[in-house]
Amino acid sequence: MNLAVVLVSPKTPGNIGAAARAMLNMGASDLRIVAPRCDPLDSQAVAMAVHAADLLRSARIYPTLREALADRDVSVGTSARLRADLPPPRHPAQVRPLVRAAAAPALVFGPEETGLVNSDLEQCQVTVRVPTAEYASLNLAQAVLLVCYEFLQAQDEPPAYDRKTATREEMEAMYGHLHETMELIGYTDAVRARHTLRLWRAMLDRSLMSSAESRLFRGFLRQVKWKVEDAARRGTVAGRGGDAAE
């Protein structure tokens, strides 16, 4: 399985190295690090990686999560908390079919102290939570090991469906286009925009759009923009939220 593990802003070199070792244990080899707050090749990281030192050295560094996920078609966030406006985390085993059917899935972990923030989780189609006892805090490498175990055990299972979905970059571009269109037609305003777009994201991400479907949707948005601008040029609309006038 072409599973990428993405670490967002890790703080401790030892945790990065231990996460690389956990990946090697489970058969994952694509490590991506977003805006690290330490040197991923620090001697402590290399020591903790043990036999995964080569995997650690081949890790790619990205300035933003969006760039790290650009070529992925499914992204799975991790969180131990419920978040307002976001779907609740699911058991990793429930997400196996989705990950197994993906061509390029990604598994995203947040900083050691805080985990992923809402803006990170918005870029993931689904969130998982490792079931624990009352004390739910896991070391970063422990979490990587457990969730990779759950996903990579599904390799011999038949996929629930076979479908190539749009990349996250295609979906993010579509959501940016949708946001612009909502503002253009007065569907939302600056105060409500983030909440509204989260609801749209949750609905559209569930559909697992293909690249062609995302382009179809953006074609519709371009037509909406053209229609509004054409009407404004011809003086047939009074403005945003106004009544049409002949």
Coordinates of C-alpha atoms in Angstrom, one line a residue:
M1 CA 0.0 0.0 0.0
N2 CA 1.3 3.5 -1.0
L3 CA 0.6 5.0 2.5
A4 CA 2.3 8.3 3.4
V5 CA 2.7 9.2 7.0
V6 CA 2.6 13.0 7.6
L7 CA 3.9 14.5 10.8
V8 CA 2.8 18.1 11.3
S9 CA 5.2 20.4 13.2
P10 CA 6.9 17.8 15.4
K11 CA 8.9 19.2 18.2
T12 CA 11.2 16.4 19.4
P13 CA 13.9 14.6 17.2
G14 CA 13.5 11.4 19.1
N15 CA 9.8 11.2 18.3
I16 CA 10.5 11.7 14.6
G17 CA 13.1 8.9 14.7
A18 CA 10.8 6.6 16.7
A19 CA 7.9 7.3 14.3
A20 CA 10.2 6.3 11.4
R21 CA 11.0 3.0 13.2
A22 CA 7.3 2.4 13.7
M23 CA 6.6 2.9 10.0
L24 CA 9.4 0.5 9.1
N25 CA 7.9 -2.1 11.5
M26 CA 4.5 -1.9 9.7
G27 CA 5.9 -1.6 6.1
A28 CA 5.3 2.1 5.4
S29 CA 8.1 4.0 3.8
D30 CA 6.8 7.5 2.8
L31 CA 7.5 9.9 5.6
R32 CA 6.5 13.6 5.2
I33 CA 7.3 16.3 7.7
V34 CA 5.5 19.6 7.8
A35 CA 7.2 22.6 9.3
P36 CA 9.4 20.7 11.8
R37 CA 10.5 22.6 14.9
C38 CA 13.7 20.6 15.2
D39 CA 16.2 18.9 13.0
P40 CA 14.7 15.7 11.7
L41 CA 18.2 14.3 11.2
D42 CA 19.4 15.2 14.7
S43 CA 21.6 12.5 16.2
Q44 CA 18.7 11.6 18.6
A45 CA 16.3 11.1 15.7
V46 CA 18.8 8.8 13.9
A47 CA 19.5 6.9 17.1
M48 CA 15.7 6.3 17.8
A49 CA 15.1 5.3 14.2
V50 CA 17.6 2.4 14.5
H51 CA 17.3 0.4 11.3
A52 CA 14.9 3.0 9.8
A53 CA 17.6 5.6 9.5
D54 CA 17.5 5.4 5.7
L55 CA 13.7 6.0 5.8
L56 CA 14.3 9.0 8.0
R57 CA 16.9 10.4 5.7
S58 CA 14.6 10.1 2.7
A59 CA 11.8 12.0 4.5
R60 CA 10.5 15.0 2.6
I61 CA 10.0 18.4 4.3
Y62 CA 7.0 20.7 3.4
P63 CA 6.1 24.2 4.6
T64 CA 2.4 23.5 4.7
L65 CA 0.1 20.5 5.2
R66 CA -1.7 21.4 1.9
E67 CA 1.5 20.9 0.0
A68 CA 2.3 17.6 1.8
L69 CA -1.1 16.3 0.8
A70 CA -1.3 17.7 -2.7
D71 CA -0.7 14.3 -4.5
R72 CA -2.8 12.2 -2.0
D73 CA -6.3 11.1 -2.9
V74 CA -7.4 10.2 0.7
S75 CA -6.2 11.9 3.8
V76 CA -6.9 10.6 7.3
G77 CA -6.4 12.8 10.3
T78 CA -5.9 11.7 13.9
S79 CA -7.5 13.2 17.0
A80 CA -8.5 12.1 20.5
R81 CA -11.0 15.0 20.8
L82 CA -14.4 15.9 19.5
R83 CA -14.4 19.1 17.5
A84 CA -17.3 21.5 16.8
D85 CA -18.4 21.5 13.1
L86 CA -16.2 18.5 12.3
P87 CA -17.4 14.8 12.1
P88 CA -16.4 12.8 15.2
P89 CA -13.3 10.5 15.0
R90 CA -13.9 6.9 14.0
H91 CA -12.2 3.7 15.0
P92 CA -9.3 3.0 12.5
A93 CA -10.7 -0.4 11.6
Q94 CA -13.9 1.4 10.3
V95 CA -11.8 3.4 7.9
R96 CA -9.8 0.5 6.5
P97 CA -11.9 0.0 3.4
L98 CA -11.6 3.7 2.4
V99 CA -7.8 3.6 2.9
R100 CA -7.4 0.2 1.2
A101 CA -9.3 1.4 -1.9
A102 CA -7.3 4.6 -2.2
A103 CA -4.4 4.9 -4.7
A104 CA -2.4 7.3 -2.5
P105 CA -3.7 7.6 1.1
A106 CA -2.1 9.7 3.8
L107 CA -2.2 9.4 7.5
V108 CA -1.7 12.7 9.4
F109 CA -0.5 13.3 12.9
G110 CA -0.3 16.6 14.8
P111 CA 2.2 18.2 17.1
E112 CA 3.1 16.3 20.3
E113 CA 1.5 18.9 22.7
T114 CA -1.7 19.8 20.9
G115 CA -2.4 17.3 18.1
L116 CA -4.0 18.6 14.9
V117 CA -5.8 21.9 14.9
N118 CA -9.2 22.3 13.2
S119 CA -7.7 23.9 10.1
D120 CA -5.5 20.8 9.7
L121 CA -8.5 18.4 10.2
E122 CA -10.5 20.3 7.6
Q123 CA -8.1 19.0 5.0
C124 CA -8.7 15.4 5.9
Q125 CA -11.8 13.5 4.7
V126 CA -12.0 11.5 7.9
T127 CA -10.6 11.5 11.4
V128 CA -9.6 8.4 13.4
R129 CA -9.1 7.9 17.1
V130 CA -7.1 5.1 18.7
P131 CA -9.4 3.5 21.3
T132 CA -7.7 3.8 24.7
A133 CA -8.6 3.6 28.3
E134 CA -9.6 6.9 30.1
Y135 CA -6.0 8.3 29.7
A136 CA -6.1 8.9 25.9
S137 CA -2.7 10.6 25.4
L138 CA -0.4 8.5 23.2
N139 CA 3.3 9.2 22.3
L140 CA 3.6 10.2 18.7
A141 CA 5.5 7.0 17.7
Q142 CA 2.9 4.8 19.5
A143 CA 0.1 6.4 17.6
V144 CA 1.9 6.0 14.3
L145 CA 2.6 2.3 15.1
L146 CA -1.0 1.5 16.1
V147 CA -2.8 3.3 13.2
C148 CA -0.3 2.0 10.6
Y149 CA -0.9 -1.5 12.0
E150 CA -4.7 -1.1 11.6
F151 CA -4.4 0.1 8.0
L152 CA -1.6 -2.1 6.8
Q153 CA -3.3 -5.3 8.1
A154 CA -6.0 -4.7 5.4
Q155 CA -3.7 -5.4 2.5
D156 CA -5.1 -8.9 2.0
E157 CA -8.7 -7.9 2.3
P158 CA -10.6 -7.1 -0.9
P159 CA -11.4 -3.4 -1.2
A160 CA -15.0 -2.4 -0.6
Y161 CA -14.9 -0.4 -3.8
D162 CA -12.5 0.4 -6.6
R163 CA -12.5 4.1 -7.5
K164 CA -9.9 6.7 -8.2
T165 CA -10.6 9.9 -6.3
A166 CA -9.5 13.4 -6.8
T167 CA -6.2 14.5 -5.2
R168 CA -6.4 16.7 -2.1
E169 CA -4.9 19.6 -4.1
E170 CA -7.8 19.3 -6.6
M171 CA -10.3 19.3 -3.8
E172 CA -8.7 22.2 -2.0
A173 CA -8.7 24.2 -5.2
M174 CA -12.4 23.3 -5.6
Y175 CA -13.2 24.5 -2.1
G176 CA -11.4 27.7 -2.7
H177 CA -13.5 28.2 -5.8
L178 CA -16.6 27.3 -3.9
H179 CA -15.8 29.9 -1.2
E180 CA -15.3 32.6 -3.8
T181 CA -18.6 31.8 -5.5
M182 CA -20.5 31.8 -2.2
E183 CA -19.2 35.3 -1.5
L184 CA -20.0 36.4 -5.0
I185 CA -23.7 35.5 -4.8
G186 CA -24.1 36.5 -1.1
Y187 CA -24.7 33.0 0.1
T188 CA -22.4 33.6 3.1
D189 CA -20.4 36.4 4.7
A190 CA -17.0 36.7 6.4
V191 CA -18.5 35.8 9.8
R192 CA -20.3 32.6 8.7
A193 CA -18.0 31.5 5.8
R194 CA -15.7 29.1 7.7
H195 CA -18.6 27.3 9.4
T196 CA -20.5 27.1 6.1
L197 CA -17.6 25.8 4.2
R198 CA -16.9 23.1 6.8
L199 CA -20.4 21.8 6.3
W200 CA -19.9 21.8 2.5
R201 CA -16.5 20.0 2.9
A202 CA -18.0 17.3 5.1
M203 CA -20.8 16.6 2.5
L204 CA -18.6 16.7 -0.6
D205 CA -15.7 14.8 0.9
R206 CA -18.1 11.9 1.7
S207 CA -18.9 11.7 -2.0
L208 CA -15.2 10.8 -2.8
M209 CA -15.3 12.8 -6.1
S210 CA -13.1 11.8 -9.0
S211 CA -10.9 14.3 -10.7
A212 CA -13.4 14.6 -13.6
E213 CA -16.3 15.2 -11.1
S214 CA -14.3 18.0 -9.3
R215 CA -13.7 19.6 -12.7
L216 CA -17.4 19.3 -13.5
F217 CA -18.3 21.0 -10.2
R218 CA -15.9 23.8 -10.9
G219 CA -17.3 24.2 -14.4
F220 CA -20.7 24.8 -12.7
L221 CA -19.1 27.4 -10.4
R222 CA -17.5 29.2 -13.3
Q223 CA -20.9 29.3 -15.1
V224 CA -22.5 30.9 -11.9
K225 CA -19.8 33.6 -11.9
W226 CA -20.2 34.3 -15.6
K227 CA -24.0 34.6 -15.2
V228 CA -23.8 37.0 -12.3
E229 CA -21.2 39.1 -14.0
D230 CA -23.1 39.1 -17.3
A231 CA -26.3 40.2 -15.5
A232 CA -24.4 43.0 -13.7
R233 CA -23.0 44.2 -17.0
R234 CA -26.4 44.3 -18.5
G235 CA -27.9 46.0 -15.5
T236 CA -30.3 43.3 -14.7
V237 CA -29.4 42.8 -11.1
A238 CA -29.5 45.3 -8.3
G239 CA -26.4 43.9 -6.6
R240 CA -25.6 41.2 -4.0
G241 CA -28.8 40.2 -2.3
G242 CA -30.9 42.7 -4.3
D243 CA -33.9 42.1 -6.5
A244 CA -33.5 41.7 -10.2
A245 CA -34.6 44.6 -12.3
E246 CA -35.4 44.9 -16.0

